[in-house]
């Protein structure tokens, strides 16, 4: 609303300037018209409307009064009254300079009300005659494209199934900017108590009960919410890192800054300003965290952008510090405005709002895919999420099947009302790379004590880290996201313990469920065994496959960090085939790992290798699943 008000304050003098003089000769009408503008510029719309109506009563052909009255109604989103006054004023003049001013604003109002044919015709008249104001001509051409696009894509709505969330969740005057944890068990959003003697914004959270229904929202934490405004938050996939916007009451750099809080056990820590690398002396808001909480996207109106407000990003370095923010650039950012970025947990799909791309009019939601060459050309998500009204935010679940967004309406009394919606996303509109997650609890194998451990996820085809999180120091709980299209190695690490590795092949999977895997870490003492689940060989071969490099480097680092440890590398097979052949194959495979470690600088005196063939199974050989477990490489501390 503030954005629209600012634009209209700048536009309002244009009609009077275009004509050179007012169309009326009534001094009283001119006095009322001038007095009305004093109220209009201060946002006192009721008084401005009353005075403009009175000015028109003094002269029914007062062209400029109709125009200015239309602008006021446009500001308060009473578009039917805005159109009525624009049309009346336009009908009273044949001056092309005045007509084109009406055509521009009337065309935009038609677009904002979904009257696409009228918008096209009216804006078409404007672009025919405008030859001086390039900015308005560019915007008019964009609106013309929007009208054509919207008309051609209205039928999309029937393919979605949307519903308003229950009154249990929608229990405030205003609720907006919803975000969920990856397991969809917690829903965070901003609430505002408009018209109830309290205009304060706070962050609240609703949780699902045992039946999968949302409970009543509660304040997220007394450490986060204050008597000042807190809003537009983002949450890491595991629900343990929160970043939110605060504009007053906390020490900051600009008009609004981003703050971070971490959850330990059930308690949120005191918020910390993200610092000058992220925040500036301008306005920062609408953050979105990657699944592991290590890449942050946000909106800022600082200098160096493409338009007035752009999407920027920052990453955590190896020391846990946010790096200097960079502009996301084209094609996402435009010469106009971008809002509310949301990075899907797959880390590849970015949703955002823009009024600088072709859509249904005003702000629409678009998405872009991250590739090796940057971001793809944004695409409009379509109806019913987008329509002729402004849409500012969208959250898509990890599996890509559901979306959450807010919709604002004006009540009959003129008070805004915002409600949260859930929408089923058609299969062909779902994210290209879907995700699920693995979660559980990390414990000491011997004592059962919950542990804080570092959990790393690697793409073993690229030997690159995808995600890094920590399990909770109180509960031991962890959650990490797995995305389609890759093979992953997951490592659970803690000093003084053997690391544990897990393997997930999501190269071709199309339908998968979340996993619950509890991890028991074994202290790194004599006799402890680590099963290496990401060492790969071709069938009946002992040459290490390239995708084994991630695991081999992990073993190398472990040995270099624990110089007092000696290990035995052992090879094992299932019981199929000739036992003598299995014995030789297991010896050669163990030797291959042994040789790799020596090449990487590990002292041979700290290593030994041995093959056991099929003599030491860890699972039944009756089924293929068991045989796969028995075909393995291990190392044992000597």
XYZ file of C-alpha atoms in Angstrom:
638
model
C 0.000 0.000 0.000
C 2.811 2.410 0.860
C 4.428 1.695 -2.503
C 1.212 2.503 -4.375
C 0.628 5.635 -2.302
C 4.133 6.921 -3.096
C 3.624 6.365 -6.822
C 0.274 8.095 -6.843
C 1.633 11.100 -4.939
C 4.153 11.522 -7.712
C 1.640 11.009 -10.508
C -1.089 13.306 -9.191
C 0.375 16.633 -10.416
C 0.853 15.296 -13.929
C -2.634 15.991 -15.222
C -2.627 19.620 -14.139
C 0.823 20.040 -15.649
C -0.279 18.378 -18.901
C -3.137 20.801 -19.452
C -1.388 23.990 -18.353
C -4.484 25.210 -16.483
C -7.502 23.740 -14.717
C -10.663 23.111 -16.700
C -12.975 24.891 -14.264
C -13.608 28.606 -13.811
C -15.241 28.132 -10.406
C -13.027 29.669 -7.748
C -14.785 27.689 -5.021
C -14.226 24.416 -6.892
C -10.535 25.261 -7.262
C -10.266 26.061 -3.541
C -11.831 22.724 -2.582
C -9.666 20.883 -5.107
C -6.498 22.446 -3.686
C -7.544 21.856 -0.085
C -8.328 18.207 -0.897
C -4.778 17.680 -2.072
C -3.413 18.727 1.306
C -5.356 15.849 2.853
C -4.537 13.431 0.025
C -0.758 13.795 0.358
C -1.048 13.070 4.101
C -3.016 9.900 3.450
C -6.245 11.337 4.891
C -8.366 9.791 2.191
C -11.842 10.284 3.660
C -11.393 14.047 3.941
C -9.850 14.238 0.453
C -12.803 12.369 -1.071
C -15.334 14.596 0.653
C -13.648 17.783 -0.588
C -13.236 16.488 -4.153
C -16.889 15.427 -4.235
C -17.815 18.937 -3.095
C -15.554 20.479 -5.765
C -17.294 18.397 -8.441
C -20.693 19.496 -7.091
C -19.612 23.085 -7.837
C -18.638 22.152 -11.404
C -19.851 18.862 -12.887
C -17.302 19.168 -15.701
C -14.226 19.603 -13.507
C -11.937 17.151 -15.345
C -8.953 17.330 -12.957
C -11.137 16.749 -9.881
C -12.459 13.498 -11.376
C -8.896 12.392 -12.112
C -7.625 13.165 -8.640
C -10.664 11.511 -7.062
C -9.926 8.409 -9.131
C -6.360 8.411 -7.816
C -7.527 8.548 -4.193
C -9.904 5.636 -4.740
C -7.106 3.747 -6.489
C -4.868 4.304 -3.459
C -7.382 2.699 -1.087
C -8.037 -0.089 -3.615
C -11.644 0.915 -4.244
C -11.129 0.181 -7.909
C -14.783 0.385 -8.971
C -15.025 3.989 -7.764
C -11.619 4.759 -9.277
C -12.811 3.507 -12.677
C -16.087 5.404 -12.371
C -14.257 8.702 -11.843
C -11.534 8.070 -14.417
C -14.161 7.216 -17.053
C -16.247 10.275 -16.208
C -13.273 12.640 -16.354
C -12.050 11.113 -19.613
C -15.474 11.601 -21.201
C -15.299 15.331 -20.481
C -12.128 16.127 -22.416
C -10.863 15.928 -25.977
C -7.438 17.309 -25.114
C -4.975 14.556 -26.082
C -2.581 15.656 -23.330
C -5.269 15.064 -20.710
C -6.633 11.925 -22.339
C -3.318 10.097 -22.285
C -2.960 10.702 -18.533
C -6.403 9.165 -18.016
C -5.626 6.283 -20.407
C -2.547 5.271 -18.434
C -4.200 5.131 -15.000
C -7.546 3.858 -16.236
C -5.766 1.109 -18.181
C -3.853 0.067 -15.074
C -7.045 0.034 -12.999
C -8.776 -2.147 -15.592
C -5.806 -4.522 -15.361
C -5.965 -4.585 -11.557
C -9.637 -5.579 -11.738
C -9.186 -8.295 -14.348
C -10.873 -6.374 -17.193
C -8.226 -7.387 -19.690
C -9.932 -6.373 -22.948
C -10.605 -2.868 -21.645
C -7.052 -2.670 -20.275
C -5.608 -3.596 -23.667
C -7.743 -1.081 -25.532
C -7.088 1.795 -23.122
C -3.357 1.219 -22.729
C -3.134 0.760 -26.485
C -4.412 4.316 -26.913
C -1.786 5.568 -24.495
C 1.209 3.951 -26.230
C 0.052 5.344 -29.591
C 0.470 8.931 -28.446
C 3.070 8.909 -25.665
C 6.451 9.963 -27.056
C 8.144 11.729 -24.149
C 7.877 9.768 -20.896
C 9.938 6.627 -21.566
C 9.431 5.217 -18.059
C 5.644 5.349 -18.351
C 5.772 4.043 -21.921
C 7.873 1.052 -20.814
C 5.467 0.316 -17.972
C 2.445 0.676 -20.252
C 3.927 -1.820 -22.710
C 4.549 -4.242 -19.837
C 0.939 -3.854 -18.697
C -0.239 -4.542 -22.258
C 1.743 -7.784 -22.244
C 0.232 -8.609 -18.847
C -3.304 -8.130 -20.179
C -2.642 -10.489 -23.100
C -0.935 -13.079 -20.874
C -3.683 -12.964 -18.241
C -6.457 -13.388 -20.791
C -4.725 -16.396 -22.323
C -4.062 -18.098 -18.974
C -7.252 -17.618 -16.978
C -8.390 -21.221 -17.556
C -5.498 -22.577 -15.443
C -7.398 -21.976 -12.210
C -9.603 -25.053 -12.459
C -6.584 -27.366 -12.212
C -5.712 -26.280 -8.675
C -7.465 -27.250 -5.466
C -7.157 -24.452 -2.928
C -8.637 -24.056 0.522
C -8.498 -21.543 3.323
C -6.805 -22.863 6.453
C -9.100 -23.361 9.426
C -10.176 -20.556 11.741
C -7.937 -22.175 14.337
C -4.971 -20.905 12.306
C -6.649 -17.870 10.727
C -7.591 -16.455 14.117
C -6.080 -12.969 13.774
C -7.127 -9.926 11.792
C -4.061 -10.347 9.578
C -1.732 -13.310 8.986
C 0.810 -13.522 6.196
C 4.198 -14.794 4.956
C 3.760 -18.480 5.963
C 6.790 -20.831 6.092
C 7.036 -24.469 7.174
C 9.697 -26.859 8.393
C 10.665 -29.599 5.935
C 8.647 -32.231 7.804
C 5.547 -29.958 7.585
C 4.942 -30.237 11.316
C 5.412 -26.555 12.167
C 3.910 -23.513 10.448
C 5.458 -20.096 11.148
C 3.904 -16.800 10.057
C 3.476 -13.126 10.925
C 0.318 -12.012 12.665
C -1.035 -8.480 13.053
C -3.997 -7.337 15.153
C -5.419 -4.659 12.859
C -8.317 -2.620 14.193
C -8.213 -4.200 17.642
C -6.358 -1.464 19.454
C -3.058 -3.177 18.681
C -1.200 -2.883 15.363
C 1.808 -4.883 16.555
C 3.387 -7.561 14.337
C 4.618 -10.765 16.001
C 5.881 -14.154 14.867
C 3.727 -17.146 15.767
C 3.942 -20.898 15.237
C 1.222 -23.522 14.798
C 1.984 -27.222 15.206
C 0.231 -30.310 13.895
C -1.414 -32.656 16.359
C -1.427 -36.457 16.217
C -4.291 -36.350 13.704
C -2.430 -34.006 11.363
C -4.548 -30.937 12.183
C -3.052 -27.531 12.881
C -3.243 -26.354 16.475
C -3.819 -22.787 17.619
C -0.883 -20.448 16.876
C 1.260 -19.323 19.794
C 4.002 -16.736 20.159
C 7.260 -18.222 18.915
C 9.275 -16.964 21.896
C 9.464 -14.101 24.370
C 13.112 -13.756 23.299
C 11.988 -12.890 19.757
C 8.651 -11.114 20.028
C 8.655 -7.704 21.689
C 6.458 -4.630 21.986
C 7.904 -3.613 18.624
C 7.292 -5.232 15.220
C 8.772 -8.590 14.216
C 7.838 -10.082 10.876
C 8.631 -11.831 7.579
C 10.645 -14.735 8.924
C 12.369 -17.748 7.399
C 13.184 -21.067 9.037
C 15.826 -23.680 8.253
C 14.553 -27.102 7.202
C 15.138 -28.587 10.659
C 13.315 -25.725 12.364
C 16.344 -24.657 14.414
C 17.606 -21.497 12.729
C 15.290 -18.510 12.365
C 15.951 -15.234 10.558
C 13.419 -12.432 10.793
C 12.921 -8.710 10.166
C 12.978 -6.119 12.920
C 12.669 -2.399 12.231
C 12.622 -0.770 15.666
C 13.608 -1.622 19.218
C 16.830 -3.462 18.381
C 20.262 -2.140 17.514
C 20.514 -2.026 13.730
C 22.118 -0.346 10.765
C 19.169 0.826 8.668
C 15.417 1.282 8.681
C 14.845 -2.490 8.912
C 17.471 -5.172 9.595
C 17.654 -8.966 9.593
C 18.263 -10.831 12.858
C 19.078 -14.463 13.609
C 18.087 -16.771 16.454
C 19.004 -20.420 17.028
C 16.920 -22.997 18.846
C 18.607 -25.227 21.411
C 16.315 -27.846 22.867
C 12.957 -26.071 23.108
C 14.300 -22.562 23.620
C 15.063 -19.833 21.090
C 18.224 -17.833 21.771
C 18.514 -14.055 21.966
C 18.386 -12.612 18.404
C 21.642 -11.381 16.891
C 21.968 -8.807 14.102
C 23.394 -10.478 10.978
C 25.923 -7.689 10.618
C 27.007 -5.154 8.060
C 27.796 -7.771 5.382
C 24.075 -8.542 5.169
C 22.391 -5.443 6.557
C 23.003 -1.970 5.181
C 22.020 1.575 6.092
C 18.901 1.062 3.947
C 15.982 -1.406 4.188
C 16.379 -5.207 4.438
C 13.481 -7.619 4.818
C 11.748 -10.800 3.570
C 14.536 -13.352 4.166
C 14.634 -16.919 2.870
C 17.120 -19.534 4.112
C 18.375 -22.540 2.220
C 17.526 -25.895 3.794
C 20.779 -26.107 5.767
C 20.670 -22.453 6.805
C 23.895 -21.538 4.993
C 22.595 -19.398 2.095
C 20.327 -16.428 2.716
C 18.207 -14.638 0.114
C 16.528 -11.356 1.039
C 15.162 -8.070 -0.329
C 16.920 -4.719 -0.053
C 16.548 -1.250 -1.532
C 20.271 -0.457 -1.149
C 22.234 1.123 -3.943
C 23.712 -1.016 -6.698
C 20.529 -2.851 -7.601
C 18.577 -3.205 -10.834
C 15.388 -1.570 -9.563
C 14.095 0.076 -6.407
C 14.007 -3.205 -4.473
C 15.978 -6.275 -5.527
C 16.781 -9.772 -4.296
C 20.247 -10.150 -2.746
C 22.035 -13.142 -1.212
C 24.781 -14.002 1.289
C 26.446 -17.286 2.327
C 28.092 -18.574 5.488
C 31.858 -18.965 5.221
C 33.945 -21.678 6.899
C 34.152 -19.551 10.042
C 30.378 -19.270 10.326
C 30.326 -15.615 9.221
C 27.942 -14.182 6.631
C 29.773 -13.023 3.494
C 29.221 -9.656 1.823
C 25.805 -9.676 0.153
C 25.627 -9.789 -3.630
C 22.837 -8.818 -5.999
C 21.180 -11.891 -7.525
C 21.166 -10.109 -10.885
C 19.190 -10.715 -14.053
C 17.010 -12.392 -15.135
C 15.441 -12.511 -11.648
C 15.860 -8.827 -10.795
C 14.285 -6.250 -13.125
C 14.145 -2.466 -13.434
C 10.991 -2.549 -11.302
C 10.557 -4.372 -7.966
C 11.098 -7.883 -6.657
C 9.812 -9.128 -3.311
C 9.650 -12.123 -0.952
C 12.154 -14.655 -2.338
C 11.601 -18.275 -1.290
C 14.281 -20.861 -2.000
C 12.814 -24.364 -2.074
C 14.553 -26.946 0.112
C 15.980 -28.504 -3.058
C 18.247 -25.432 -3.243
C 17.510 -25.106 -6.968
C 14.068 -23.505 -7.324
C 13.569 -19.872 -6.340
C 10.081 -18.369 -6.048
C 9.638 -14.609 -5.815
C 7.194 -11.765 -6.459
C 7.758 -9.192 -9.203
C 5.902 -6.418 -10.982
C 8.570 -6.231 -13.664
C 7.801 -9.503 -15.479
C 4.847 -10.503 -17.648
C 1.944 -11.742 -15.548
C -1.662 -11.110 -14.564
C -1.044 -7.509 -13.492
C 0.554 -5.927 -10.430
C 2.753 -8.301 -8.435
C 2.772 -11.979 -9.454
C 4.693 -14.992 -8.163
C 7.369 -16.382 -10.505
C 9.961 -19.136 -10.240
C 13.455 -19.631 -11.636
C 15.748 -22.670 -11.603
C 19.402 -22.502 -10.588
C 21.736 -24.036 -13.177
C 25.470 -24.183 -13.819
C 25.033 -21.058 -15.966
C 23.046 -19.059 -13.416
C 19.287 -18.636 -13.060
C 16.836 -19.566 -15.808
C 14.288 -17.147 -17.244
C 11.506 -16.787 -14.639
C 8.138 -18.422 -15.281
C 4.760 -17.343 -13.925
C 3.215 -19.888 -11.508
C -0.254 -19.164 -12.933
C -3.778 -19.075 -11.513
C -5.189 -19.215 -8.877
C -2.106 -18.176 -6.919
C -1.709 -15.264 -9.313
C -4.609 -13.164 -10.512
C -5.297 -9.489 -11.201
C -4.597 -8.626 -7.559
C -1.117 -8.350 -6.018
C 0.413 -11.562 -4.696
C 3.526 -11.278 -2.570
C 4.567 -14.671 -1.199
C 4.426 -18.406 -1.783
C 5.868 -21.366 0.139
C 6.158 -24.791 -1.521
C 6.555 -27.963 0.548
C 9.586 -30.237 0.195
C 7.665 -32.825 -1.856
C 6.353 -30.092 -4.163
C 2.743 -31.130 -3.675
C 1.409 -28.219 -1.633
C 1.760 -24.463 -1.524
C 0.968 -21.989 1.237
C 0.271 -18.310 0.713
C -1.698 -15.389 2.132
C -4.488 -13.418 0.513
C -5.531 -9.939 1.628
C -9.035 -8.522 1.284
C -10.691 -5.287 2.404
C -13.723 -5.646 4.665
C -16.849 -3.569 4.198
C -15.581 -1.229 6.914
C -12.311 -0.647 5.045
C -10.169 -2.719 7.399
C -7.723 -5.137 5.693
C -8.093 -8.840 6.414
C -5.384 -11.399 5.560
C -5.944 -15.149 5.486
C -3.635 -18.135 4.929
C -4.416 -20.621 2.148
C -3.213 -24.080 1.197
C -3.211 -25.123 -2.455
C -2.638 -28.497 -4.105
C -0.079 -28.077 -6.902
C -0.852 -29.989 -10.142
C 1.817 -32.563 -10.947
C 3.032 -30.802 -14.081
C 3.425 -27.561 -12.086
C 5.415 -29.102 -9.235
C 9.103 -28.415 -8.696
C 11.397 -30.262 -11.074
C 13.578 -31.565 -8.250
C 11.487 -32.793 -5.324
C 12.893 -33.409 -1.889
C 12.292 -35.387 1.219
C 14.359 -35.658 4.357
C 16.067 -37.990 6.768
C 15.768 -37.233 10.461
C 16.442 -38.885 13.769
C 18.479 -38.646 16.963
C 22.256 -38.887 17.375
C 23.402 -40.749 20.514
C 26.485 -42.262 22.102
C 26.323 -45.995 21.329
C 27.535 -46.998 24.779
C 25.759 -44.534 27.080
C 22.700 -43.538 25.041
C 23.449 -39.855 25.708
C 22.203 -37.441 23.043
C 25.049 -35.800 21.118
C 25.669 -32.634 19.173
C 27.302 -33.829 15.952
C 28.166 -32.346 12.571
C 26.157 -33.878 9.731
C 27.480 -33.451 6.191
C 25.725 -34.375 2.968
C 27.875 -34.885 -0.147
C 27.000 -35.371 -3.796
C 29.378 -38.242 -4.484
C 29.208 -37.873 -8.265
C 30.641 -34.358 -7.925
C 32.525 -34.917 -4.647
C 30.985 -31.675 -3.375
C 29.244 -30.825 -0.143
C 25.527 -30.158 -0.522
C 24.452 -29.437 3.020
C 25.855 -29.105 6.534
C 23.828 -29.106 9.761
C 24.315 -29.927 13.434
C 22.204 -32.147 15.626
C 20.689 -30.408 18.633
C 23.000 -30.341 21.652
C 20.135 -31.101 24.062
C 17.856 -33.520 22.195
C 20.336 -34.918 19.647
C 17.708 -34.381 16.928
C 18.766 -33.748 13.338
C 17.075 -33.268 9.984
C 18.711 -32.975 6.594
C 17.110 -32.663 3.156
C 17.613 -35.120 0.291
C 16.780 -33.994 -3.251
C 16.124 -35.962 -6.424
C 18.809 -36.258 -9.068
C 21.970 -37.290 -7.184
C 23.719 -39.982 -5.177
C 24.495 -38.872 -1.654
C 26.887 -39.774 1.124
C 25.844 -38.630 4.574
C 28.435 -38.388 7.344
C 27.803 -37.995 11.051
C 30.929 -36.686 12.808
C 31.957 -35.852 16.345
C 35.429 -35.504 17.816
C 36.397 -38.574 19.790
C 34.013 -40.831 17.839
C 34.188 -42.880 14.662
C 32.307 -41.133 11.891
C 29.307 -42.994 10.522
C 28.447 -42.970 6.827
C 25.107 -43.547 5.120
C 24.365 -43.904 1.420
C 21.330 -42.630 -0.525
C 20.898 -43.116 -4.257
C 18.329 -40.586 -5.447
C 19.503 -40.526 -9.067
C 16.338 -41.995 -10.539
C 13.888 -42.164 -7.645
C 10.504 -40.632 -8.463
C 8.428 -41.441 -5.390
C 10.011 -41.611 -1.984
C 9.031 -41.187 1.643
C 10.815 -39.369 4.472
C 13.232 -41.506 6.471
C 13.765 -41.797 10.206
C 17.269 -43.041 11.044
C 18.672 -42.826 14.548
C 22.468 -42.704 14.665
C 24.614 -44.344 17.335
C 28.202 -43.076 17.291
C 30.896 -45.360 18.594
C 33.800 -43.902 20.603
C 37.094 -44.069 18.683
C 38.777 -46.697 20.836
C 40.518 -49.991 20.131
C 38.158 -52.509 18.587
C 35.676 -49.946 17.253
C 34.430 -50.678 13.732
C 33.234 -48.315 10.998
C 31.327 -49.693 8.010
C 32.184 -47.688 4.871
C 28.956 -47.467 2.915
C 30.197 -45.243 0.107
C 33.074 -47.320 -1.295
C 32.063 -48.630 -4.723
C 33.403 -51.268 -7.122
C 32.026 -52.680 -10.355
C 30.746 -56.256 -10.205
C 33.643 -58.694 -9.787
C 36.140 -55.800 -9.955
C 38.451 -54.286 -7.363
C 39.220 -50.949 -9.015
C 37.798 -48.101 -6.947
C 35.019 -46.199 -8.731
C 35.311 -42.418 -8.945
C 32.322 -41.865 -6.701
C 34.270 -43.549 -3.864
C 36.535 -40.472 -3.619
C 34.279 -38.674 -1.132
C 34.470 -41.561 1.352
C 38.178 -42.139 0.787
C 38.928 -38.499 1.494
C 36.800 -38.739 4.623
C 38.923 -41.637 5.908
C 42.082 -39.735 5.031
C 40.959 -36.668 7.003
C 39.973 -38.835 9.965
C 43.405 -40.440 10.102
C 45.226 -37.118 9.739
C 43.155 -35.618 12.563
C 43.742 -38.674 14.789
C 47.449 -39.372 14.331
C 47.628 -41.888 17.177
C 45.125 -44.262 15.572
C 46.049 -47.398 13.615
C 43.410 -49.204 11.557
C 42.827 -52.489 9.782
C 40.982 -52.257 6.475
C 38.889 -55.341 5.832
C 37.049 -56.549 2.729
C 33.878 -58.681 2.859
C 31.601 -60.382 0.327
C 28.286 -62.210 0.346
C 28.163 -66.015 0.042
C 27.270 -66.274 -3.650
C 29.840 -67.851 -5.943
C 33.118 -69.651 -5.204
C 34.454 -69.082 -1.652
C 38.097 -68.981 -2.824
C 37.232 -66.369 -5.447
C 35.319 -64.326 -2.829
C 38.306 -64.471 -0.520
C 40.684 -63.165 -3.206
C 38.213 -60.440 -4.281
C 37.789 -59.216 -0.695
C 41.598 -59.067 -0.223
C 42.110 -57.086 -3.443
C 39.353 -54.607 -2.581
C 40.766 -54.001 0.903
C 44.219 -53.578 -0.648
C 42.854 -50.979 -3.095
C 41.672 -48.802 -0.193
C 44.972 -49.410 1.630
C 46.964 -48.238 -1.412
C 44.819 -45.115 -1.848
C 45.461 -44.026 1.736
C 49.207 -44.482 1.365
C 49.135 -42.364 -1.809
C 47.435 -39.651 0.235
C 50.266 -39.536 2.723
C 49.127 -41.903 5.472
C 52.048 -43.760 7.085
C 51.897 -47.445 6.016
C 52.829 -48.383 9.594
C 49.393 -47.188 10.679
C 47.566 -49.382 8.169
C 46.929 -53.027 7.445
C 44.514 -54.759 5.078
C 42.809 -58.117 5.177
C 40.138 -59.994 3.240
C 37.528 -62.163 4.956
C 35.491 -63.317 1.981
C 32.011 -64.329 3.141
C 33.039 -65.532 6.603
C 31.802 -62.509 8.577
C 28.280 -61.597 7.416
C 26.398 -58.796 9.230
C 23.032 -59.737 7.692
C 21.313 -62.802 6.261
C 22.412 -63.886 2.783
C 18.917 -65.210 2.041
C 17.727 -61.908 0.520
C 19.429 -59.423 -1.810
C 19.098 -56.649 0.764
C 21.127 -58.682 3.226
C 23.693 -59.668 0.596
C 24.198 -55.971 -0.247
C 25.017 -55.255 3.389
C 27.506 -58.105 3.483
C 29.393 -56.773 0.440
C 31.309 -54.077 2.289
C 34.563 -52.443 3.328
C 35.202 -51.774 7.021
C 37.982 -50.371 9.117
C 38.716 -51.403 12.699
C 40.815 -49.452 15.201
C 43.759 -51.589 16.263
